Amino acid sequence: NTALGMPTIFGAVTVCNGATGQPEFILDGPTVTGRRTAALSMLGVRLFHPGAPRAFLVIGTGQQARFHAQAIGQLYPSATLYVKGRTEASEQAFRAHFAQAGVDVTPAHGAAPKEVDVVIAATTSKTPVYDEAARKDRLVIGVGAFTPDAAEIAQDTVRASCVFVDDFAAAREEAGDLLQAGVDWANVRTIGSAVTDGAAHDGGPVLLKTVGSGAWDLAACRVARQMR
């Protein structure tokens, strides 16, 4: 599908009345996944990054990367947006796509530019695509890898960070970045707890890892219903 410029996964979300079971509407599955994943990442930026970010780096040029770039362009239009793709051609196509929407995207050559204070890895890579040392002034978000044998973030970076996840049970089964780094799960918090109890941590580097959850699809459906 990638070679054809098509999404890797297709699907539909059917929304039914919880009391009667009557179908109410249907949502495109990949769109729900892309938007709610980007929404969680933007919530992470709000919770774990002090002030408005100056520069983002999105690693990847696929569907998840595009949804994140769209969200960044909407919420942080004054921030610099960098992209790092697997090939120069994929970067150029990504930049051209967003140029049509008035969003300027700059290619990142080599390591993440020093001014980048939010990194979002949105790939299905089996090996780390981000291996820089953890920094307390740089939030790292991993959204692409969702199997135990895949890891976008280097183990040393994970171990040196305060780790938050979207769904604790799912992360323990699917978050290869964390599993391969051997994190102490007793120290891992959920983004939900950060919302409820405050995003307090030791002031050190923060890593937000999301693997997806049906609960977020339900939340997206509720938003869609309110907008009907």
PDB file of C-alpha atoms in Angstrom:
ATOM      1  CA  ASN A   1       0.000   0.000   0.000  1.00  0.00           C
ATOM      2  CA  THR A   2       2.837   2.407   0.770  1.00  0.00           C
ATOM      3  CA  ALA A   3       4.158   2.064  -2.779  1.00  0.00           C
ATOM      4  CA  LEU A   4       0.707   2.963  -4.060  1.00  0.00           C
ATOM      5  CA  GLY A   5       0.425   6.024  -1.840  1.00  0.00           C
ATOM      6  CA  MET A   6      -2.343   4.401   0.154  1.00  0.00           C
ATOM      7  CA  PRO A   7      -2.822   4.024   3.925  1.00  0.00           C
ATOM      8  CA  THR A   8      -1.355   0.884   5.475  1.00  0.00           C
ATOM      9  CA  ILE A   9      -4.577   0.138   7.332  1.00  0.00           C
ATOM     10  CA  PHE A  10      -8.179   0.592   6.247  1.00  0.00           C
ATOM     11  CA  GLY A  11     -11.217   0.394   8.478  1.00  0.00           C
ATOM     12  CA  ALA A  12     -14.486   1.952   9.536  1.00  0.00           C
ATOM     13  CA  VAL A  13     -15.776   2.914  12.968  1.00  0.00           C
ATOM     14  CA  THR A  14     -19.498   2.294  13.331  1.00  0.00           C
ATOM     15  CA  VAL A  15     -21.099   4.393  16.057  1.00  0.00           C
ATOM     16  CA  CYS A  16     -24.208   2.870  17.633  1.00  0.00           C
ATOM     17  CA  ASN A  17     -26.641   3.989  20.297  1.00  0.00           C
ATOM     18  CA  GLY A  18     -25.463   2.351  23.511  1.00  0.00           C
ATOM     19  CA  ALA A  19     -28.983   1.697  24.766  1.00  0.00           C
ATOM     20  CA  THR A  20     -30.670   0.429  21.607  1.00  0.00           C
ATOM     21  CA  GLY A  21     -27.785  -0.667  19.376  1.00  0.00           C
ATOM     22  CA  GLN A  22     -29.139   1.419  16.514  1.00  0.00           C
ATOM     23  CA  PRO A  23     -26.329   2.582  14.155  1.00  0.00           C
ATOM     24  CA  GLU A  24     -25.975   6.385  14.146  1.00  0.00           C
ATOM     25  CA  PHE A  25     -23.067   7.139  11.821  1.00  0.00           C
ATOM     26  CA  ILE A  26     -19.830   5.710  10.414  1.00  0.00           C
ATOM     27  CA  LEU A  27     -16.362   7.291  10.585  1.00  0.00           C
ATOM     28  CA  ASP A  28     -13.327   6.526   8.443  1.00  0.00           C
ATOM     29  CA  GLY A  29     -11.007   4.418  10.600  1.00  0.00           C
ATOM     30  CA  PRO A  30      -7.608   5.780   9.465  1.00  0.00           C
ATOM     31  CA  THR A  31      -8.867   9.360   9.906  1.00  0.00           C
ATOM     32  CA  VAL A  32     -10.064   8.619  13.445  1.00  0.00           C
ATOM     33  CA  THR A  33      -6.735   6.970  14.268  1.00  0.00           C
ATOM     34  CA  GLY A  34      -4.682   9.800  12.798  1.00  0.00           C
ATOM     35  CA  ARG A  35      -6.600  12.630  14.404  1.00  0.00           C
ATOM     36  CA  ARG A  36      -6.977  11.154  17.877  1.00  0.00           C
ATOM     37  CA  THR A  37      -3.290  10.150  17.919  1.00  0.00           C
ATOM     38  CA  ALA A  38      -2.245  13.670  16.955  1.00  0.00           C
ATOM     39  CA  ALA A  39      -4.678  15.063  19.532  1.00  0.00           C
ATOM     40  CA  LEU A  40      -3.009  13.016  22.278  1.00  0.00           C
ATOM     41  CA  SER A  41       0.394  14.249  21.171  1.00  0.00           C
ATOM     42  CA  MET A  42      -0.799  17.860  21.278  1.00  0.00           C
ATOM     43  CA  LEU A  43      -2.226  17.231  24.758  1.00  0.00           C
ATOM     44  CA  GLY A  44       1.212  15.944  25.727  1.00  0.00           C
ATOM     45  CA  VAL A  45       2.796  19.135  24.420  1.00  0.00           C
ATOM     46  CA  ARG A  46       0.349  21.188  26.499  1.00  0.00           C
ATOM     47  CA  LEU A  47       1.035  19.166  29.651  1.00  0.00           C
ATOM     48  CA  PHE A  48       4.758  18.493  29.484  1.00  0.00           C
ATOM     49  CA  HIS A  49       6.280  21.415  27.606  1.00  0.00           C
ATOM     50  CA  PRO A  50       6.639  24.753  29.384  1.00  0.00           C
ATOM     51  CA  GLY A  51       5.265  27.484  27.148  1.00  0.00           C
ATOM     52  CA  ALA A  52       4.723  27.377  23.403  1.00  0.00           C
ATOM     53  CA  PRO A  53       7.282  25.257  21.501  1.00  0.00           C
ATOM     54  CA  ARG A  54       9.656  27.102  19.208  1.00  0.00           C
ATOM     55  CA  ALA A  55      10.358  24.233  16.827  1.00  0.00           C
ATOM     56  CA  PHE A  56       9.019  20.743  16.122  1.00  0.00           C
ATOM     57  CA  LEU A  57      10.721  17.846  14.386  1.00  0.00           C
ATOM     58  CA  VAL A  58       8.448  15.204  12.865  1.00  0.00           C
ATOM     59  CA  ILE A  59      10.289  12.008  11.971  1.00  0.00           C
ATOM     60  CA  GLY A  60       8.428  10.186   9.229  1.00  0.00           C
ATOM     61  CA  THR A  61       6.381  11.245   6.220  1.00  0.00           C
ATOM     62  CA  GLY A  62       3.461   8.821   6.317  1.00  0.00           C
ATOM     63  CA  GLN A  63      -0.142   9.292   7.383  1.00  0.00           C
ATOM     64  CA  GLN A  64       0.591   9.728  11.100  1.00  0.00           C
ATOM     65  CA  ALA A  65       3.271  12.297  10.319  1.00  0.00           C
ATOM     66  CA  ARG A  66       0.824  14.229   8.128  1.00  0.00           C
ATOM     67  CA  PHE A  67      -1.881  14.310  10.778  1.00  0.00           C
ATOM     68  CA  HIS A  68       0.659  15.583  13.310  1.00  0.00           C
ATOM     69  CA  ALA A  69       1.983  18.254  10.963  1.00  0.00           C
ATOM     70  CA  GLN A  70      -1.589  19.388  10.312  1.00  0.00           C
ATOM     71  CA  ALA A  71      -2.258  19.667  14.058  1.00  0.00           C
ATOM     72  CA  ILE A  72       0.983  21.567  14.644  1.00  0.00           C
ATOM     73  CA  GLY A  73       0.152  23.983  11.831  1.00  0.00           C
ATOM     74  CA  GLN A  74      -3.246  24.653  13.403  1.00  0.00           C
ATOM     75  CA  LEU A  75      -2.188  24.968  17.051  1.00  0.00           C
ATOM     76  CA  TYR A  76       1.347  26.351  16.772  1.00  0.00           C
ATOM     77  CA  PRO A  77       1.485  28.309  13.493  1.00  0.00           C
ATOM     78  CA  SER A  78       4.450  30.399  14.628  1.00  0.00           C
ATOM     79  CA  ALA A  79       6.628  27.370  15.427  1.00  0.00           C
ATOM     80  CA  THR A  80       9.214  26.108  12.951  1.00  0.00           C
ATOM     81  CA  LEU A  81       8.307  22.675  11.616  1.00  0.00           C
ATOM     82  CA  TYR A  82      11.062  20.313  10.506  1.00  0.00           C
ATOM     83  CA  VAL A  83      10.583  16.926   8.846  1.00  0.00           C
ATOM     84  CA  LYS A  84      12.968  13.999   8.560  1.00  0.00           C
ATOM     85  CA  GLY A  85      11.991  11.298   6.090  1.00  0.00           C
ATOM     86  CA  ARG A  86      13.493   8.035   4.984  1.00  0.00           C
ATOM     87  CA  THR A  87      14.363   9.543   1.591  1.00  0.00           C
ATOM     88  CA  GLU A  88      14.795  13.002   0.139  1.00  0.00           C
ATOM     89  CA  ALA A  89      11.921  12.309  -2.254  1.00  0.00           C
ATOM     90  CA  SER A  90       9.529  11.522   0.594  1.00  0.00           C
ATOM     91  CA  GLU A  91      10.555  14.723   2.365  1.00  0.00           C
ATOM     92  CA  GLN A  92       9.946  16.783  -0.782  1.00  0.00           C
ATOM     93  CA  ALA A  93       6.492  15.245  -1.281  1.00  0.00           C
ATOM     94  CA  PHE A  94       5.636  15.927   2.352  1.00  0.00           C
ATOM     95  CA  ARG A  95       6.753  19.550   2.090  1.00  0.00           C
ATOM     96  CA  ALA A  96       4.882  20.068  -1.172  1.00  0.00           C
ATOM     97  CA  HIS A  97       1.690  18.672   0.337  1.00  0.00           C
ATOM     98  CA  PHE A  98       1.759  21.147   3.227  1.00  0.00           C
ATOM     99  CA  ALA A  99       2.916  24.052   1.104  1.00  0.00           C
ATOM    100  CA  GLN A 100      -0.456  23.828  -0.647  1.00  0.00           C
ATOM    101  CA  ALA A 101      -2.097  24.365   2.748  1.00  0.00           C
ATOM    102  CA  GLY A 102       0.167  27.287   3.597  1.00  0.00           C
ATOM    103  CA  VAL A 103       2.274  25.359   6.110  1.00  0.00           C
ATOM    104  CA  ASP A 104       6.018  25.765   5.668  1.00  0.00           C
ATOM    105  CA  VAL A 105       8.016  22.599   6.400  1.00  0.00           C
ATOM    106  CA  THR A 106      11.823  22.611   6.541  1.00  0.00           C
ATOM    107  CA  PRO A 107      13.933  19.491   5.895  1.00  0.00           C
ATOM    108  CA  ALA A 108      16.077  18.375   8.824  1.00  0.00           C
ATOM    109  CA  HIS A 109      19.501  17.287   7.678  1.00  0.00           C
ATOM    110  CA  GLY A 110      21.157  14.793   9.992  1.00  0.00           C
ATOM    111  CA  ALA A 111      20.592  15.327  13.715  1.00  0.00           C
ATOM    112  CA  ALA A 112      17.642  17.261  15.099  1.00  0.00           C
ATOM    113  CA  PRO A 113      18.289  21.021  14.883  1.00  0.00           C
ATOM    114  CA  LYS A 114      19.403  22.370  18.243  1.00  0.00           C
ATOM    115  CA  GLU A 115      16.386  24.667  18.627  1.00  0.00           C
ATOM    116  CA  VAL A 116      13.896  21.778  18.320  1.00  0.00           C
ATOM    117  CA  ASP A 117      12.100  21.391  21.639  1.00  0.00           C
ATOM    118  CA  VAL A 118       9.506  18.776  20.584  1.00  0.00           C
ATOM    119  CA  VAL A 119      10.370  15.637  18.628  1.00  0.00           C
ATOM    120  CA  ILE A 120       7.579  13.402  17.303  1.00  0.00           C
ATOM    121  CA  ALA A 121       8.567  10.011  15.892  1.00  0.00           C
ATOM    122  CA  ALA A 122       5.846   8.656  13.604  1.00  0.00           C
ATOM    123  CA  THR A 123       7.362   5.650  11.850  1.00  0.00           C
ATOM    124  CA  THR A 124       6.997   1.871  11.957  1.00  0.00           C
ATOM    125  CA  SER A 125      10.755   1.396  12.175  1.00  0.00           C
ATOM    126  CA  LYS A 126      12.137  -1.685  13.894  1.00  0.00           C
ATOM    127  CA  THR A 127      15.261   0.224  14.901  1.00  0.00           C
ATOM    128  CA  PRO A 128      15.579   3.660  16.547  1.00  0.00           C
ATOM    129  CA  VAL A 129      15.134   6.685  14.330  1.00  0.00           C
ATOM    130  CA  TYR A 130      15.895   9.022  17.242  1.00  0.00           C
ATOM    131  CA  ASP A 131      18.961   8.301  19.347  1.00  0.00           C
ATOM    132  CA  GLU A 132      20.002  11.663  20.765  1.00  0.00           C
ATOM    133  CA  ALA A 133      20.617  12.116  24.469  1.00  0.00           C
ATOM    134  CA  ALA A 134      17.594  12.970  26.596  1.00  0.00           C
ATOM    135  CA  ARG A 135      17.228  16.695  27.290  1.00  0.00           C
ATOM    136  CA  LYS A 136      15.056  18.348  29.901  1.00  0.00           C
ATOM    137  CA  ASP A 137      14.227  21.128  27.436  1.00  0.00           C
ATOM    138  CA  ARG A 138      13.094  18.720  24.687  1.00  0.00           C
ATOM    139  CA  LEU A 139       9.902  16.657  24.822  1.00  0.00           C
ATOM    140  CA  VAL A 140      10.066  13.390  22.884  1.00  0.00           C
ATOM    141  CA  ILE A 141       6.872  11.709  21.660  1.00  0.00           C
ATOM    142  CA  GLY A 142       6.751   8.277  20.047  1.00  0.00           C
ATOM    143  CA  VAL A 143       3.565   7.310  18.180  1.00  0.00           C
ATOM    144  CA  GLY A 144       4.560   5.014  15.328  1.00  0.00           C
ATOM    145  CA  ALA A 145       5.931   1.761  16.789  1.00  0.00           C
ATOM    146  CA  PHE A 146       3.203  -0.398  18.322  1.00  0.00           C
ATOM    147  CA  THR A 147       4.686  -3.904  18.509  1.00  0.00           C
ATOM    148  CA  PRO A 148       7.234  -5.363  20.966  1.00  0.00           C
ATOM    149  CA  ASP A 149       9.828  -5.848  18.218  1.00  0.00           C
ATOM    150  CA  ALA A 150       9.696  -2.227  16.980  1.00  0.00           C
ATOM    151  CA  ALA A 151      11.391   0.753  18.619  1.00  0.00           C
ATOM    152  CA  GLU A 152      11.688   4.317  17.325  1.00  0.00           C
ATOM    153  CA  ILE A 153      13.434   5.781  20.370  1.00  0.00           C
ATOM    154  CA  ALA A 154      16.905   4.647  21.501  1.00  0.00           C
ATOM    155  CA  GLN A 155      17.073   2.707  24.751  1.00  0.00           C
ATOM    156  CA  ASP A 156      19.425   5.187  26.466  1.00  0.00           C
ATOM    157  CA  THR A 157      17.021   8.030  25.659  1.00  0.00           C
ATOM    158  CA  VAL A 158      14.092   6.081  27.105  1.00  0.00           C
ATOM    159  CA  ARG A 159      15.951   5.138  30.292  1.00  0.00           C
ATOM    160  CA  ALA A 160      17.003   8.733  30.935  1.00  0.00           C
ATOM    161  CA  SER A 161      13.431  10.070  30.641  1.00  0.00           C
ATOM    162  CA  CYS A 162      10.355  10.312  32.806  1.00  0.00           C
ATOM    163  CA  VAL A 163       7.935   8.107  30.859  1.00  0.00           C
ATOM    164  CA  PHE A 164       4.222   8.694  30.271  1.00  0.00           C
ATOM    165  CA  VAL A 165       1.937   6.454  28.195  1.00  0.00           C
ATOM    166  CA  ASP A 166      -1.573   6.699  26.777  1.00  0.00           C
ATOM    167  CA  ASP A 167      -2.790   3.320  28.049  1.00  0.00           C
ATOM    168  CA  PHE A 168      -0.817   1.438  30.692  1.00  0.00           C
ATOM    169  CA  ALA A 169      -2.036  -2.087  29.919  1.00  0.00           C
ATOM    170  CA  ALA A 170      -1.643  -1.681  26.154  1.00  0.00           C
ATOM    171  CA  ALA A 171       1.814  -0.122  26.512  1.00  0.00           C
ATOM    172  CA  ARG A 172       3.038  -3.095  28.547  1.00  0.00           C
ATOM    173  CA  GLU A 173       2.062  -5.357  25.652  1.00  0.00           C
ATOM    174  CA  GLU A 174       2.893  -3.227  22.620  1.00  0.00           C
ATOM    175  CA  ALA A 175       5.383  -0.425  23.376  1.00  0.00           C
ATOM    176  CA  GLY A 176       8.581  -1.917  22.003  1.00  0.00           C
ATOM    177  CA  ASP A 177      10.491   1.284  22.779  1.00  0.00           C
ATOM    178  CA  LEU A 178       9.808   0.782  26.486  1.00  0.00           C
ATOM    179  CA  LEU A 179       9.952  -3.016  26.561  1.00  0.00           C
ATOM    180  CA  GLN A 180      13.344  -3.168  24.873  1.00  0.00           C
ATOM    181  CA  ALA A 181      14.694  -0.479  27.197  1.00  0.00           C
ATOM    182  CA  GLY A 182      13.560  -2.495  30.224  1.00  0.00           C
ATOM    183  CA  VAL A 183      11.728   0.397  31.884  1.00  0.00           C
ATOM    184  CA  ASP A 184      10.604   0.110  35.485  1.00  0.00           C
ATOM    185  CA  TRP A 185       6.832   0.044  35.010  1.00  0.00           C
ATOM    186  CA  ALA A 186       6.325   1.159  38.592  1.00  0.00           C
ATOM    187  CA  ASN A 187       7.661   4.552  37.503  1.00  0.00           C
ATOM    188  CA  VAL A 188       5.586   4.844  34.310  1.00  0.00           C
ATOM    189  CA  ARG A 189       2.543   7.138  34.474  1.00  0.00           C
ATOM    190  CA  THR A 190      -0.408   7.593  32.172  1.00  0.00           C
ATOM    191  CA  ILE A 191      -1.258  10.848  30.433  1.00  0.00           C
ATOM    192  CA  GLY A 192      -4.667  10.545  32.073  1.00  0.00           C
ATOM    193  CA  SER A 193      -3.083  10.719  35.528  1.00  0.00           C
ATOM    194  CA  ALA A 194      -1.157  13.789  34.423  1.00  0.00           C
ATOM    195  CA  VAL A 195      -4.434  15.460  33.467  1.00  0.00           C
ATOM    196  CA  THR A 196      -6.180  14.441  36.692  1.00  0.00           C
ATOM    197  CA  ASP A 197      -3.352  14.877  39.198  1.00  0.00           C
ATOM    198  CA  GLY A 198      -1.187  17.408  37.402  1.00  0.00           C
ATOM    199  CA  ALA A 199       1.826  16.794  35.181  1.00  0.00           C
ATOM    200  CA  ALA A 200       4.303  16.982  38.040  1.00  0.00           C
ATOM    201  CA  HIS A 201       7.632  15.259  37.441  1.00  0.00           C
ATOM    202  CA  ASP A 202      11.199  15.839  38.505  1.00  0.00           C
ATOM    203  CA  GLY A 203      11.843  18.483  35.866  1.00  0.00           C
ATOM    204  CA  GLY A 204      13.974  16.140  33.807  1.00  0.00           C
ATOM    205  CA  PRO A 205      13.465  14.875  30.264  1.00  0.00           C
ATOM    206  CA  VAL A 206       9.994  13.553  29.392  1.00  0.00           C
ATOM    207  CA  LEU A 207       9.034  10.833  26.921  1.00  0.00           C
ATOM    208  CA  LEU A 208       5.399  10.311  25.919  1.00  0.00           C
ATOM    209  CA  LYS A 209       4.721   6.952  24.264  1.00  0.00           C
ATOM    210  CA  THR A 210       1.333   6.160  22.705  1.00  0.00           C
ATOM    211  CA  VAL A 211       0.228   2.856  21.191  1.00  0.00           C
ATOM    212  CA  GLY A 212      -3.483   3.498  20.732  1.00  0.00           C
ATOM    213  CA  SER A 213      -6.579   2.470  22.633  1.00  0.00           C
ATOM    214  CA  GLY A 214     -10.228   1.897  21.863  1.00  0.00           C
ATOM    215  CA  ALA A 215     -11.028   4.431  24.589  1.00  0.00           C
ATOM    216  CA  TRP A 216      -9.573   7.185  22.400  1.00  0.00           C
ATOM    217  CA  ASP A 217     -11.721   6.033  19.473  1.00  0.00           C
ATOM    218  CA  LEU A 218     -14.756   6.317  21.746  1.00  0.00           C
ATOM    219  CA  ALA A 219     -13.709   9.833  22.731  1.00  0.00           C
ATOM    220  CA  ALA A 220     -13.275  10.766  19.067  1.00  0.00           C
ATOM    221  CA  CYS A 221     -16.746   9.421  18.298  1.00  0.00           C
ATOM    222  CA  ARG A 222     -18.236  11.530  21.085  1.00  0.00           C
ATOM    223  CA  VAL A 223     -16.569  14.620  19.638  1.00  0.00           C
ATOM    224  CA  ALA A 224     -17.896  13.771  16.167  1.00  0.00           C
ATOM    225  CA  ARG A 225     -21.408  13.308  17.559  1.00  0.00           C
ATOM    226  CA  GLN A 226     -21.277  16.691  19.261  1.00  0.00           C
ATOM    227  CA  MET A 227     -20.280  18.315  15.975  1.00  0.00           C
ATOM    228  CA  ARG A 228     -23.113  16.776  13.936  1.00  0.00           C
TER     229      ARG A 228
END
